Tab-separated table of C-alpha atoms in Angstrom:
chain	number	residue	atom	x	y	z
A	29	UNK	CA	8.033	-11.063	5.660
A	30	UNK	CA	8.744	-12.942	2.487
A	31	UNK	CA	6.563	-14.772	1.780
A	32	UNK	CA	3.826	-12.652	2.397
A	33	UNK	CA	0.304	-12.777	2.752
A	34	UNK	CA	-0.266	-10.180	0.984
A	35	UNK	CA	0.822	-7.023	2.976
A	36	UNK	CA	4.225	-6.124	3.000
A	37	UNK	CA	5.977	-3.385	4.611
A	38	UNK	CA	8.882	-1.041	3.236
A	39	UNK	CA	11.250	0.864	5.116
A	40	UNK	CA	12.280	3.650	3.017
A	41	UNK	CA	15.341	5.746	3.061
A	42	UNK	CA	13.966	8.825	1.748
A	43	UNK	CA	16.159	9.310	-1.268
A	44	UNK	CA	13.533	6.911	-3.341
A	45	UNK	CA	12.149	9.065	-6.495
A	46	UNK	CA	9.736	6.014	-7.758
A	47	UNK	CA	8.329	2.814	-6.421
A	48	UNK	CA	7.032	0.378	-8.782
A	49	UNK	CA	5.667	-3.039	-8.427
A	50	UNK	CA	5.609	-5.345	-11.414
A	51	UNK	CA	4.178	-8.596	-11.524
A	52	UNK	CA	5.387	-11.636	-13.962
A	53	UNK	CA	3.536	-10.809	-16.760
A	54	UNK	CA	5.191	-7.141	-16.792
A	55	UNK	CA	2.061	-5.557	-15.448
A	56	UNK	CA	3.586	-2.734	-13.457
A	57	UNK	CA	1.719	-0.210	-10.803
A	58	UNK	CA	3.345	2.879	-9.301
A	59	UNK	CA	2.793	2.989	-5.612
A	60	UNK	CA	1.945	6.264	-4.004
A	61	UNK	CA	4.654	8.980	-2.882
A	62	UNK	CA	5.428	9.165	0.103
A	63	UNK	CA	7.142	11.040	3.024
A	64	UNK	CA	6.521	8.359	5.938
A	65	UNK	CA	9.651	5.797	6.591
A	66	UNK	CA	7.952	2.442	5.616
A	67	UNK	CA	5.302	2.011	3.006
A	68	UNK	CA	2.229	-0.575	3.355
A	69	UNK	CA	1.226	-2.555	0.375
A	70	UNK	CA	-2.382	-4.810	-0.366
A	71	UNK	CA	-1.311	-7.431	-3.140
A	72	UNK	CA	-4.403	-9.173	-3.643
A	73	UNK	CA	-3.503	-11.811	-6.015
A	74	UNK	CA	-0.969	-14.947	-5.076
A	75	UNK	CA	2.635	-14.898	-6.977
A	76	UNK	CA	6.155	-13.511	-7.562
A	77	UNK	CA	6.408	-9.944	-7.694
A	78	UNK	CA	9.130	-7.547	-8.228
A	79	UNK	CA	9.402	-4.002	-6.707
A	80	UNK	CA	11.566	-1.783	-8.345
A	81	UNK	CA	12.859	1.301	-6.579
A	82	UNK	CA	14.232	3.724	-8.721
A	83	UNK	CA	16.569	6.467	-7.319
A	84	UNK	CA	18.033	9.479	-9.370
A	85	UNK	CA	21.146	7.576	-9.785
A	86	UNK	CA	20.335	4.086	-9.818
A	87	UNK	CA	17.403	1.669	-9.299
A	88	UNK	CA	16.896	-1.800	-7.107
A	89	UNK	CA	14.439	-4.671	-7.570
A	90	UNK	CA	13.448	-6.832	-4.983
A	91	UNK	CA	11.804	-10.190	-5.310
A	92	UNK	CA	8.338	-10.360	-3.624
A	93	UNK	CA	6.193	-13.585	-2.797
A	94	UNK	CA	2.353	-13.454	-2.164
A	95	UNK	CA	0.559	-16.596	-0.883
């Protein structure tokens, strides 16, 4: 859900080569690879987030709220 409380869940296509999730003061952490469908993610700290997904050919960002 968005907002979130602080977990959120991904579902993944596969093809991803990088997740990253950056918060507004361009702190960024690379989230662990994965092979599963969806991805669980602890944000600890209220705010906007963005999660970029970065594929070979192009990447996506999301917008990401935390309560």
């Amino acid at each position: 859900p968005n907002p979130s409380n602080g977990r959120i869940t991904i579902e993944l296509t596969g093809d991803e080569s990088e997740l990253r999730l950056i918060d507004m003061q361009g702190h960024g952490r690379i989230l662990p690879e994965t092979n599963e469908t969806s991805l669980d993610i602890e944000i600890d700290k209220p705010g906007l987030y963005i999660l970029k997904i970065s594929r070979t050919d192009k990447s996506t960002f999301k917008k990401v709220v935390v309560k």
